[in-house]
Structures are given as C-alpha cells and as structure tokens.
PDB file of C-alpha atoms in Angstrom:
ATOM      1  CA  MET A  21      -0.133   0.185   0.198  1.00 37.00           C
ATOM      2  CA  ARG A  22       2.770   2.266   0.983  1.00 38.00           C
ATOM      3  CA  VAL A  23       4.290   1.782  -2.776  1.00 43.00           C
ATOM      4  CA  ALA A  24       1.037   2.372  -4.319  1.00 40.00           C
ATOM      5  CA  ALA A  25       0.655   5.901  -2.329  1.00 40.00           C
ATOM      6  CA  LEU A  26       4.270   6.959  -3.155  1.00 42.00           C
ATOM      7  CA  ALA A  27       3.513   6.381  -6.787  1.00 44.00           C
ATOM      8  CA  CYS A  28       0.329   8.365  -6.871  1.00 41.00           C
ATOM      9  CA  ALA A  29       2.257  11.190  -4.872  1.00 40.00           C
ATOM     10  CA  LEU A  30       5.057  11.160  -7.640  1.00 45.00           C
ATOM     11  CA  LEU A  31       3.010  10.706 -10.750  1.00 45.00           C
ATOM     12  CA  VAL A  32       4.999  12.231 -13.508  1.00 38.00           C
ATOM     13  CA  GLY A  33       3.660  13.107 -17.043  1.00 38.00           C
ATOM     14  CA  ALA A  34       0.551  11.399 -15.800  1.00 39.00           C
ATOM     15  CA  VAL A  35      -2.860  12.284 -14.081  1.00 46.00           C
ATOM     16  CA  GLY A  36      -3.322  12.814 -10.788  1.00 40.00           C
ATOM     17  CA  CYS A  37      -4.796   9.861  -8.661  1.00 39.00           C
ATOM     18  CA  GLY A  38      -8.529   9.738  -9.363  1.00 37.00           C
ATOM     19  CA  GLY A  39      -8.678  13.331 -10.904  1.00 42.00           C
ATOM     20  CA  GLU A  40      -7.195  15.191 -13.907  1.00 50.00           C
ATOM     21  CA  GLY A  41      -3.711  16.238 -13.700  1.00 51.00           C
ATOM     22  CA  SER A  42      -1.163  17.922 -15.868  1.00 50.00           C
ATOM     23  CA  ARG A  43       1.635  16.684 -17.789  1.00 52.00           C
ATOM     24  CA  GLY A  44       5.096  16.524 -16.233  1.00 38.00           C
ATOM     25  CA  GLU A  45       4.123  17.285 -12.826  1.00 37.00           C
ATOM     26  CA  SER A  46       4.079  16.278  -9.633  1.00 30.00           C
ATOM     27  CA  ARG A  47       0.698  16.322  -7.854  1.00 29.00           C
ATOM     28  CA  VAL A  48       1.667  15.516  -4.573  1.00 26.00           C
ATOM     29  CA  SER A  49       4.451  16.233  -2.569  1.00 29.00           C
ATOM     30  CA  PRO A  50       5.470  13.539  -0.315  1.00 31.00           C
ATOM     31  CA  ARG A  51       6.898  16.117   2.084  1.00 34.00           C
ATOM     32  CA  PRO A  52       6.869  19.938   3.035  1.00 35.00           C
ATOM     33  CA  ALA A  53       9.582  22.128   1.261  1.00 36.00           C
ATOM     34  CA  PRO A  54      12.949  22.259   3.334  1.00 37.00           C
ATOM     35  CA  ALA A  55      13.979  25.134   5.397  1.00 36.00           C
ATOM     36  CA  VAL A  56      16.554  26.076   3.387  1.00 38.00           C
ATOM     37  CA  THR A  57      17.395  29.696   1.972  1.00 38.00           C
ATOM     38  CA  GLY A  58      18.979  30.715  -1.078  1.00 43.00           C
ATOM     39  CA  GLY A  59      17.338  30.550  -4.656  1.00 47.00           C
ATOM     40  CA  GLY A  60      19.113  29.880  -8.101  1.00 56.00           C
ATOM     41  CA  VAL A  61      18.303  28.007 -11.233  1.00 65.00           C
ATOM     42  CA  VAL A  62      18.427  24.304 -11.542  1.00 78.00           C
ATOM     43  CA  GLU A  63      19.347  22.453 -14.612  1.00 86.00           C
ATOM     44  CA  ALA A  64      17.388  19.768 -15.548  1.00 89.00           C
ATOM     45  CA  SER A  65      19.260  16.577 -15.472  1.00 92.00           C
ATOM     46  CA  PRO A  66      19.627  13.948 -18.399  1.00 91.00           C
ATOM     47  CA  LEU A  67      17.826  11.386 -16.145  1.00 94.00           C
ATOM     48  CA  GLU A  68      15.143  13.601 -16.264  1.00 94.00           C
ATOM     49  CA  ASP A  69      14.445  13.106 -20.133  1.00 92.00           C
ATOM     50  CA  TYR A  70      12.872   9.747 -19.280  1.00 93.00           C
ATOM     51  CA  LEU A  71      10.043  11.031 -17.263  1.00 94.00           C
ATOM     52  CA  GLU A  72       7.280  11.437 -20.158  1.00 94.00           C
ATOM     53  CA  LEU A  73       5.045   8.553 -19.837  1.00 97.00           C
ATOM     54  CA  PRO A  74       2.291   7.388 -22.700  1.00 97.00           C
ATOM     55  CA  ILE A  75      -0.771   8.366 -20.427  1.00 97.00           C
ATOM     56  CA  GLY A  76       0.477  11.581 -19.824  1.00 96.00           C
ATOM     57  CA  ALA A  77      -0.933  12.183 -23.309  1.00 96.00           C
ATOM     58  CA  TYR A  78      -4.474  12.074 -21.235  1.00 97.00           C
ATOM     59  CA  SER A  79      -3.488  14.875 -19.266  1.00 95.00           C
ATOM     60  CA  PHE A  80      -3.848  18.649 -19.532  1.00 95.00           C
ATOM     61  CA  SER A  81      -0.573  20.732 -20.766  1.00 94.00           C
ATOM     62  CA  ARG A  82       0.731  23.535 -18.847  1.00 93.00           C
ATOM     63  CA  GLU A  83      -0.173  25.537 -21.639  1.00 95.00           C
ATOM     64  CA  GLU A  84      -3.410  23.798 -21.624  1.00 96.00           C
ATOM     65  CA  LEU A  85      -3.764  24.349 -17.921  1.00 95.00           C
ATOM     66  CA  HIS A  86      -2.860  28.158 -18.171  1.00 95.00           C
ATOM     67  CA  VAL A  87      -5.586  28.773 -20.806  1.00 96.00           C
ATOM     68  CA  ILE A  88      -8.026  27.020 -18.259  1.00 96.00           C
ATOM     69  CA  SER A  89      -6.860  28.626 -15.197  1.00 95.00           C
ATOM     70  CA  SER A  90      -6.965  32.159 -17.303  1.00 95.00           C
ATOM     71  CA  ALA A  91     -10.558  31.206 -18.132  1.00 96.00           C
ATOM     72  CA  GLU A  92     -11.583  30.761 -14.602  1.00 96.00           C
ATOM     73  CA  ASN A  93     -10.057  33.515 -13.214  1.00 95.00           C
ATOM     74  CA  LYS A  94     -11.668  35.892 -15.719  1.00 95.00           C
ATOM     75  CA  LEU A  95     -15.067  34.501 -14.844  1.00 96.00           C
ATOM     76  CA  THR A  96     -14.343  34.573 -10.814  1.00 96.00           C
ATOM     77  CA  GLY A  97     -13.212  38.233 -11.253  1.00 95.00           C
ATOM     78  CA  SER A  98     -16.768  39.136 -13.494  1.00 95.00           C
ATOM     79  CA  CYS A  99     -18.652  37.372 -10.703  1.00 95.00           C
ATOM     80  CA  MET A 100     -16.754  39.135  -7.821  1.00 95.00           C
ATOM     81  CA  ARG A 101     -17.616  42.830  -9.544  1.00 95.00           C
ATOM     82  CA  LYS A 102     -21.664  41.824  -9.092  1.00 94.00           C
ATOM     83  CA  TYR A 103     -20.989  41.813  -5.449  1.00 95.00           C
ATOM     84  CA  GLY A 104     -19.240  45.277  -5.633  1.00 95.00           C
ATOM     85  CA  LEU A 105     -15.806  43.003  -4.888  1.00 94.00           C
ATOM     86  CA  GLY A 106     -12.519  42.937  -6.306  1.00 88.00           C
ATOM     87  CA  TYR A 107     -10.427  40.139  -7.607  1.00 85.00           C
ATOM     88  CA  ARG A 108      -6.884  40.112  -6.912  1.00 75.00           C
ATOM     89  CA  ALA A 109      -5.955  36.356  -8.020  1.00 72.00           C
ATOM     90  CA  THR A 110      -2.374  36.590  -9.545  1.00 66.00           C
ATOM     91  CA  VAL A 111      -2.483  35.098 -13.104  1.00 64.00           C
ATOM     92  CA  ALA A 112       0.998  34.318 -14.679  1.00 70.00           C
ATOM     93  CA  ASP A 113       1.790  35.677 -18.023  1.00 71.00           C
ATOM     94  CA  GLY A 114       2.556  32.340 -19.640  1.00 78.00           C
ATOM     95  CA  PRO A 115       2.320  28.258 -18.426  1.00 82.00           C
ATOM     96  CA  ALA A 116       4.199  26.917 -15.744  1.00 78.00           C
ATOM     97  CA  VAL A 117       7.785  26.079 -16.452  1.00 79.00           C
ATOM     98  CA  TYR A 118       8.788  22.853 -15.157  1.00 81.00           C
ATOM     99  CA  GLN A 119      11.258  23.163 -12.304  1.00 83.00           C
ATOM    100  CA  PRO A 120      13.987  20.625 -12.196  1.00 86.00           C
ATOM    101  CA  GLY A 121      14.442  18.287  -9.257  1.00 86.00           C
ATOM    102  CA  THR A 122      10.277  18.277  -8.660  1.00 87.00           C
ATOM    103  CA  ASN A 123       9.376  15.255 -10.503  1.00 90.00           C
ATOM    104  CA  ARG A 124      10.402  11.845  -8.308  1.00 93.00           C
ATOM    105  CA  ARG A 125       8.547   8.882 -10.008  1.00 95.00           C
ATOM    106  CA  TYR A 126      11.976   7.173  -9.861  1.00 96.00           C
ATOM    107  CA  GLY A 127      13.333   9.221  -6.829  1.00 95.00           C
ATOM    108  CA  VAL A 128      15.760  11.676  -6.783  1.00 95.00           C
ATOM    109  CA  LEU A 129      17.249  12.497 -10.363  1.00 96.00           C
ATOM    110  CA  ASN A 130      18.997  15.991 -10.396  1.00 95.00           C
ATOM    111  CA  PRO A 131      22.642  15.632  -9.048  1.00 96.00           C
ATOM    112  CA  THR A 132      22.446  19.594  -8.369  1.00 94.00           C
ATOM    113  CA  VAL A 133      19.115  19.205  -6.383  1.00 94.00           C
ATOM    114  CA  ALA A 134      20.740  16.239  -4.845  1.00 96.00           C
ATOM    115  CA  SER A 135      23.558  18.029  -3.607  1.00 96.00           C
ATOM    116  CA  ARG A 136      21.514  21.022  -2.319  1.00 94.00           C
ATOM    117  CA  TYR A 137      18.380  19.380  -0.904  1.00 94.00           C
ATOM    118  CA  GLY A 138      18.988  15.634  -0.980  1.00 96.00           C
ATOM    119  CA  TYR A 139      15.744  13.958  -0.938  1.00 95.00           C
ATOM    120  CA  HIS A 140      13.709  16.988  -0.194  1.00 94.00           C
ATOM    121  CA  PHE A 141      12.400  19.212  -2.691  1.00 89.00           C
ATOM    122  CA  PRO A 142      13.719  22.286  -4.096  1.00 85.00           C
ATOM    123  CA  GLU A 143      12.460  25.403  -3.148  1.00 71.00           C
ATOM    124  CA  SER A 144      10.257  26.873  -5.835  1.00 51.00           C
ATOM    125  CA  ALA A 145      11.377  30.602  -6.511  1.00 40.00           C
ATOM    126  CA  SER A 146       7.544  31.386  -7.518  1.00 43.00           C
ATOM    127  CA  ALA A 147       6.067  30.028  -4.648  1.00 44.00           C
ATOM    128  CA  LEU A 148       3.322  32.732  -3.310  1.00 42.00           C
ATOM    129  CA  LYS A 149       2.047  33.290  -0.125  1.00 48.00           C
ATOM    130  CA  PRO A 150      -1.891  33.916  -0.033  1.00 48.00           C
ATOM    131  CA  ASP A 151      -2.863  36.916   1.058  1.00 58.00           C
ATOM    132  CA  SER A 152      -5.030  37.440   3.802  1.00 74.00           C
ATOM    133  CA  LEU A 153      -8.707  38.291   2.365  1.00 82.00           C
ATOM    134  CA  PRO A 154     -11.392  40.412   3.876  1.00 88.00           C
ATOM    135  CA  GLU A 155     -14.438  38.113   5.036  1.00 90.00           C
ATOM    136  CA  LYS A 156     -16.859  39.323   2.508  1.00 92.00           C
ATOM    137  CA  GLU A 157     -14.359  38.310  -0.334  1.00 93.00           C
ATOM    138  CA  ILE A 158     -13.972  34.692   1.276  1.00 92.00           C
ATOM    139  CA  LEU A 159     -17.514  34.052   1.438  1.00 93.00           C
ATOM    140  CA  ALA A 160     -18.212  35.329  -2.206  1.00 95.00           C
ATOM    141  CA  LEU A 161     -15.167  33.321  -3.723  1.00 95.00           C
ATOM    142  CA  ASN A 162     -16.303  29.891  -1.808  1.00 93.00           C
ATOM    143  CA  GLY A 163     -19.947  30.582  -0.861  1.00 92.00           C
ATOM    144  CA  SER A 164     -21.656  27.989   0.649  1.00 85.00           C
ATOM    145  CA  PRO A 165     -22.515  24.065  -0.143  1.00 80.00           C
ATOM    146  CA  ASP A 166     -26.108  25.121  -0.176  1.00 80.00           C
ATOM    147  CA  GLY A 167     -26.040  28.684  -1.377  1.00 75.00           C
ATOM    148  CA  THR A 168     -27.527  30.360   1.584  1.00 83.00           C
ATOM    149  CA  VAL A 169     -24.610  32.677   1.760  1.00 88.00           C
ATOM    150  CA  GLU A 170     -25.354  36.678   0.985  1.00 93.00           C
ATOM    151  CA  VAL A 171     -22.797  39.387   0.275  1.00 94.00           C
ATOM    152  CA  ASN A 172     -23.893  43.038   0.103  1.00 94.00           C
ATOM    153  CA  GLY A 173     -27.211  42.104   0.084  1.00 92.00           C
ATOM    154  CA  LYS A 174     -27.264  39.449  -3.148  1.00 94.00           C
ATOM    155  CA  GLN A 175     -27.110  35.628  -2.526  1.00 93.00           C
ATOM    156  CA  VAL A 176     -23.920  33.667  -3.620  1.00 94.00           C
ATOM    157  CA  PRO A 177     -24.124  30.587  -5.397  1.00 87.00           C
ATOM    158  CA  ALA A 178     -23.258  27.664  -3.974  1.00 88.00           C
ATOM    159  CA  GLY A 179     -19.805  26.880  -4.363  1.00 92.00           C
ATOM    160  CA  GLY A 180     -19.017  30.821  -4.605  1.00 95.00           C
ATOM    161  CA  CYS A 181     -17.989  32.821  -7.558  1.00 95.00           C
ATOM    162  CA  ILE A 182     -14.707  30.093  -7.781  1.00 95.00           C
ATOM    163  CA  GLY A 183     -16.758  27.109  -8.018  1.00 94.00           C
ATOM    164  CA  GLN A 184     -19.497  28.738 -10.454  1.00 94.00           C
ATOM    165  CA  SER A 185     -16.505  29.593 -12.651  1.00 96.00           C
ATOM    166  CA  LYS A 186     -15.161  26.108 -12.601  1.00 96.00           C
ATOM    167  CA  ALA A 187     -18.764  24.691 -13.425  1.00 95.00           C
ATOM    168  CA  ARG A 188     -19.079  26.953 -15.988  1.00 95.00           C
ATOM    169  CA  VAL A 189     -15.491  25.671 -17.547  1.00 96.00           C
ATOM    170  CA  ARG A 190     -15.285  22.200 -16.569  1.00 95.00           C
ATOM    171  CA  GLY A 191     -18.083  21.160 -14.766  1.00 92.00           C
ATOM    172  CA  LYS A 192     -20.428  19.632 -17.608  1.00 90.00           C
ATOM    173  CA  TYR A 193     -17.447  18.236 -19.459  1.00 95.00           C
ATOM    174  CA  THR A 194     -15.154  16.526 -16.973  1.00 92.00           C
ATOM    175  CA  TYR A 195     -15.439  12.935 -17.556  1.00 96.00           C
ATOM    176  CA  ALA A 196     -14.677  11.377 -13.912  1.00 96.00           C
ATOM    177  CA  ARG A 197     -14.619   7.768 -15.034  1.00 97.00           C
ATOM    178  CA  GLY A 198     -12.088   8.480 -17.686  1.00 97.00           C
ATOM    179  CA  ALA A 199      -9.936  10.541 -14.891  1.00 96.00           C
ATOM    180  CA  GLU A 200     -10.292   7.662 -12.692  1.00 97.00           C
ATOM    181  CA  VAL A 201      -9.132   4.720 -15.224  1.00 98.00           C
ATOM    182  CA  ALA A 202      -6.505   7.235 -16.469  1.00 98.00           C
ATOM    183  CA  GLY A 203      -5.257   7.540 -12.727  1.00 97.00           C
ATOM    184  CA  SER A 204      -5.191   3.878 -11.981  1.00 98.00           C
ATOM    185  CA  ILE A 205      -3.427   3.156 -15.157  1.00 98.00           C
ATOM    186  CA  ALA A 206      -0.443   5.491 -14.107  1.00 97.00           C
ATOM    187  CA  THR A 207      -0.455   4.029 -10.532  1.00 97.00           C
ATOM    188  CA  ASP A 208      -0.698   0.189 -11.347  1.00 98.00           C
ATOM    189  CA  SER A 209       1.983   0.523 -14.192  1.00 98.00           C
ATOM    190  CA  PHE A 210       4.288   1.952 -11.867  1.00 97.00           C
ATOM    191  CA  THR A 211       3.812  -1.057  -9.175  1.00 96.00           C
ATOM    192  CA  GLU A 212       3.949  -3.700 -12.439  1.00 98.00           C
ATOM    193  CA  SER A 213       6.673  -2.329 -13.252  1.00 98.00           C
ATOM    194  CA  MET A 214       8.870  -2.892  -9.938  1.00 97.00           C
ATOM    195  CA  LYS A 215       8.436  -6.486 -10.962  1.00 97.00           C
ATOM    196  CA  SER A 216       9.382  -6.374 -14.281  1.00 97.00           C
ATOM    197  CA  PRO A 217      12.752  -8.839 -14.942  1.00 98.00           C
ATOM    198  CA  GLU A 218      14.685  -5.895 -16.393  1.00 98.00           C
ATOM    199  CA  VAL A 219      13.658  -3.477 -13.736  1.00 98.00           C
ATOM    200  CA  VAL A 220      14.422  -6.145 -10.816  1.00 98.00           C
ATOM    201  CA  LYS A 221      18.145  -6.909 -12.441  1.00 98.00           C
ATOM    202  CA  ALA A 222      18.896  -3.202 -12.912  1.00 98.00           C
ATOM    203  CA  THR A 223      17.548  -2.235  -9.548  1.00 98.00           C
ATOM    204  CA  GLY A 224      19.771  -4.941  -8.192  1.00 98.00           C
ATOM    205  CA  ALA A 225      22.738  -3.087  -9.918  1.00 98.00           C
ATOM    206  CA  TRP A 226      21.665  -0.398  -8.567  1.00 98.00           C
ATOM    207  CA  ALA A 227      21.688  -1.247  -4.665  1.00 98.00           C
ATOM    208  CA  ARG A 228      25.194  -2.609  -5.601  1.00 98.00           C
ATOM    209  CA  CYS A 229      26.633  -0.078  -6.681  1.00 98.00           C
ATOM    210  CA  MET A 230      25.002   1.856  -3.092  1.00 98.00           C
ATOM    211  CA  LYS A 231      26.542  -0.381  -1.427  1.00 98.00           C
ATOM    212  CA  GLU A 232      30.024   0.151  -3.168  1.00 98.00           C
ATOM    213  CA  GLU A 233      29.316   3.640  -1.520  1.00 97.00           C
ATOM    214  CA  GLY A 234      28.942   2.719   1.868  1.00 97.00           C
ATOM    215  CA  PHE A 235      24.803   2.801   1.824  1.00 97.00           C
ATOM    216  CA  SER A 236      22.502  -0.638   2.105  1.00 96.00           C
ATOM    217  CA  TYR A 237      19.088   0.388  -0.008  1.00 97.00           C
ATOM    218  CA  GLY A 238      17.252  -2.245  -1.814  1.00 96.00           C
ATOM    219  CA  SER A 239      15.637  -0.078  -4.005  1.00 97.00           C
ATOM    220  CA  PRO A 240      15.541   4.317  -4.982  1.00 96.00           C
ATOM    221  CA  MET A 241      12.183   3.981  -3.437  1.00 95.00           C
ATOM    222  CA  GLN A 242      13.808   2.600  -0.003  1.00 96.00           C
ATOM    223  CA  ALA A 243      15.984   5.308  -0.178  1.00 96.00           C
ATOM    224  CA  ILE A 244      13.808   8.365  -0.989  1.00 94.00           C
ATOM    225  CA  GLY A 245      11.184   6.617   1.307  1.00 93.00           C
ATOM    226  CA  SER A 246      13.073   6.147   4.524  1.00 93.00           C
ATOM    227  CA  ASP A 247      11.761   7.810   7.537  1.00 93.00           C
ATOM    228  CA  GLU A 248      15.192   9.367   8.142  1.00 91.00           C
ATOM    229  CA  TYR A 249      14.978  11.846   5.367  1.00 91.00           C
ATOM    230  CA  SER A 250      11.413  12.911   6.272  1.00 89.00           C
ATOM    231  CA  ARG A 251      12.555  15.876   8.554  1.00 89.00           C
ATOM    232  CA  GLN A 252      12.568  19.295   7.905  1.00 88.00           C
ATOM    233  CA  GLU A 253      16.643  19.330   8.177  1.00 92.00           C
ATOM    234  CA  ILE A 254      18.532  18.266   5.657  1.00 94.00           C
ATOM    235  CA  THR A 255      21.429  16.447   6.845  1.00 95.00           C
ATOM    236  CA  LYS A 256      25.001  15.545   5.684  1.00 96.00           C
ATOM    237  CA  ARG A 257      24.416  11.585   5.289  1.00 96.00           C
ATOM    238  CA  GLU A 258      20.928  12.348   3.382  1.00 97.00           C
ATOM    239  CA  ILE A 259      22.879  14.737   0.766  1.00 97.00           C
ATOM    240  CA  SER A 260      25.654  11.897   0.520  1.00 97.00           C
ATOM    241  CA  VAL A 261      23.281   9.070  -0.079  1.00 98.00           C
ATOM    242  CA  ALA A 262      21.203  11.173  -2.301  1.00 97.00           C
ATOM    243  CA  GLU A 263      24.250  12.248  -4.349  1.00 98.00           C
ATOM    244  CA  ALA A 264      25.378   8.397  -4.637  1.00 98.00           C
ATOM    245  CA  ASP A 265      21.799   7.335  -5.514  1.00 98.00           C
ATOM    246  CA  VAL A 266      21.727   9.644  -8.808  1.00 98.00           C
ATOM    247  CA  GLU A 267      25.107   8.591  -9.630  1.00 98.00           C
ATOM    248  CA  CYS A 268      24.433   4.658  -9.136  1.00 98.00           C
ATOM    249  CA  LYS A 269      21.345   5.460 -11.237  1.00 98.00           C
ATOM    250  CA  LEU A 270      23.600   7.094 -14.056  1.00 97.00           C
ATOM    251  CA  ARG A 271      25.722   4.032 -13.912  1.00 98.00           C
ATOM    252  CA  THR A 272      23.494   1.077 -13.980  1.00 98.00           C
ATOM    253  CA  ASP A 273      20.789   2.919 -16.551  1.00 98.00           C
ATOM    254  CA  LEU A 274      18.279   2.079 -14.294  1.00 98.00           C
ATOM    255  CA  VAL A 275      15.851   4.966 -15.060  1.00 98.00           C
ATOM    256  CA  LYS A 276      16.070   4.427 -18.967  1.00 97.00           C
ATOM    257  CA  ILE A 277      15.153   0.899 -18.587  1.00 98.00           C
ATOM    258  CA  TRP A 278      12.513   1.541 -15.643  1.00 98.00           C
ATOM    259  CA  SER A 279      10.648   4.235 -17.977  1.00 98.00           C
ATOM    260  CA  ALA A 280      10.952   2.121 -20.733  1.00 98.00           C
ATOM    261  CA  GLN A 281       9.529  -1.117 -19.103  1.00 98.00           C
ATOM    262  CA  GLU A 282       6.883   1.071 -17.817  1.00 98.00           C
ATOM    263  CA  SER A 283       5.905   3.063 -20.822  1.00 98.00           C
ATOM    264  CA  GLU A 284       5.376  -0.785 -22.668  1.00 98.00           C
ATOM    265  CA  ILE A 285       3.154  -1.503 -19.358  1.00 98.00           C
ATOM    266  CA  GLN A 286       0.947   1.619 -20.070  1.00 98.00           C
ATOM    267  CA  LYS A 287       0.203   1.084 -23.674  1.00 98.00           C
ATOM    268  CA  SER A 288      -0.976  -2.307 -22.498  1.00 98.00           C
ATOM    269  CA  MET A 289      -3.350  -0.955 -20.292  1.00 98.00           C
ATOM    270  CA  MET A 290      -4.220   1.773 -22.195  1.00 98.00           C
ATOM    271  CA  LYS A 291      -5.268  -0.806 -24.991  1.00 98.00           C
ATOM    272  CA  LYS A 292      -7.748  -2.066 -22.760  1.00 97.00           C
ATOM    273  CA  SER A 293      -9.094   1.002 -21.427  1.00 98.00           C
ATOM    274  CA  ARG A 294      -9.318   2.651 -25.213  1.00 97.00           C
ATOM    275  CA  LYS A 295     -12.948   3.542 -24.928  1.00 98.00           C
ATOM    276  CA  ASP A 296     -12.929   5.669 -21.417  1.00 98.00           C
ATOM    277  CA  LEU A 297      -9.478   7.300 -22.659  1.00 98.00           C
ATOM    278  CA  GLY A 298     -11.197   8.383 -25.720  1.00 98.00           C
ATOM    279  CA  LEU A 299     -13.559   9.880 -23.890  1.00 98.00           C
ATOM    280  CA  LEU A 300     -11.485  11.601 -21.308  1.00 98.00           C
ATOM    281  CA  ALA A 301      -9.119  12.949 -24.423  1.00 98.00           C
ATOM    282  CA  ALA A 302     -12.777  14.256 -26.077  1.00 98.00           C
ATOM    283  CA  SER A 303     -13.742  15.978 -22.470  1.00 98.00           C
ATOM    284  CA  HIS A 304     -10.457  17.717 -22.412  1.00 98.00           C
ATOM    285  CA  ARG A 305     -11.295  19.225 -25.868  1.00 97.00           C
ATOM    286  CA  LYS A 306     -14.452  20.717 -24.782  1.00 97.00           C
ATOM    287  CA  VAL A 307     -12.876  21.974 -21.467  1.00 98.00           C
ATOM    288  CA  LEU A 308     -10.254  24.028 -23.652  1.00 97.00           C
ATOM    289  CA  ARG A 309     -12.713  25.005 -26.189  1.00 97.00           C
ATOM    290  CA  GLU A 310     -14.845  26.200 -23.599  1.00 97.00           C
ATOM    291  CA  ALA A 311     -12.030  28.206 -21.695  1.00 97.00           C
ATOM    292  CA  ARG A 312     -10.833  29.653 -25.002  1.00 97.00           C
ATOM    293  CA  SER A 313     -14.443  31.224 -25.813  1.00 97.00           C
ATOM    294  CA  VAL A 314     -14.138  33.066 -22.077  1.00 97.00           C
ATOM    295  CA  THR A 315     -10.474  34.103 -22.639  1.00 94.00           C
ATOM    296  CA  GLY A 316     -11.058  35.312 -26.551  1.00 88.00           C
TER     297      GLY A 316
END
C-alpha cells in the first residue's frame, strides 16, 4: 500500500490519482519544503528526459492548464464585481515552467538538487504566500454548499464565484470515469513495472552500486521513502546518500530501463481502456474549447 501511495504522490507525465492532472507535474509533495534559504536556477538532469510516459497524453499540458486557469480567473473576477468586490488573483503571463528536481517518480534524479536538498524538494522561487482576504471576499469566493450565503445583499451561488467559474469551464464536460481510469493506469503501471525482470535486474545493479558507496538500500523507493529523510532538517548523510543515488542511477541506466518498461506496461493497459480514454480526451477538448471562448 505504501508503494502505491508513493507512486500516486510521485506521478510524472500522467494524471493525478483519481483526478485530472497535468503533464510532467507532480501533483502531491510527499513531504514539506525544506527550511533552506537561497534561490538559484537548477538545470534539468539527463535522467529527467525519461519522465514522460504514454498516459501523459490524457492529461492537460501546462499550456492548456494556463488557458483553463486564465478563463476561470476571468469568470471569477466578473462574478466578484457583481457583489461590488475586487479579485486580486495573480495570473501568470504564461504557462508554469518545469522546475528540475520536482518530479520523483523514480526517486531523486537531479545531481544539483541532490547535492543541495538531498531527498527534499527544491524550493520554488515562484511560490506565492496567500494574502489574507476580508471576510466578504472569502464568502463571495467560496460561498456555501447550500447556497444560502449573502454578500452585500446578494445571494452567492453554491460553491461561490470560484465554484461557479469552474462549473462553467469544466463542470459539464469533465469525464470522471476516464480520469479515474487514467489515474489507475498511472499508479498500477508503476507497481507492475517494479516486478519487471529488467527493472529487478537494474535495481539490483543500483543496490550493489550503492553498497559500494557505503549505503545499504534495496531500491530507490526505499531510499527516498526512508523516515530518516522525512524530517525538515537536511543532514549531511541525506545529501551523501542522495548524491550516490543519482550517480548509481546514471551508472546502471536504471531510469532509462525503468521508464521503458513502464511505458510498455502502460501501453498494454491503455489498449484495454480505449473507450474511456477516448472519452476523456474528448472531454478535455471540450473544456479547452469552453476556456478559449471565455479568454477570447
């Protein structure tokens, strides 16, 4: 169960477990960001070239998500003005940029990130702290489940302006069954791939390499999932282990082998779910068409 949960948390190039995600993004962080100061640009590692998986074709790209969020923000702002309120959502000028080191489907892959953060996630330079909002704005944005909230003498729709905007853009087009199927494929393929003879052999080679470096771990998942590295503090040992982890992946071609095997497993699973995945892709096209009609 822990392996399946970790796979879900580290989805890459796929959809979120049980929901619609975006390509090349990790939907859930398995631990909080570390208390490390200082920014800096991190270049992608060659190992990160193997993160794109077939099921990712059935998720929104970063560019598509930008279109959708822009449409929803525009609708939310229009809704808020009906109550005499402003909407101060920060809308990026363009799609989110991939931040090297944040995708961990096969464990830590970036040597620069490993040397600075160990198994922790790198800090996001673009991370925004939420502003405190007046109570009226919060009520108008979120509403209530039964739609009984009023702001400035006007009734707020169930789910508030945000809920109404999402319902307009995605609500009637979202295909939940397809998203669930795609999420299951993304998770199950990870679990199945670890049993592949090729992956078992490559993982064994990785473990022997780690042993030579003085660290005893049976797999990258055992290393990154260790309770020892779940604390806020980043220790010298954690950095040493993470650096060796990346180096041993490079020496053994583990990531290349693993992603190739998982890709084949996903393709086989996807053949059995063509109908649901086809309907999911169609629903995404409808969502995007609706979003573009709003943004112009």
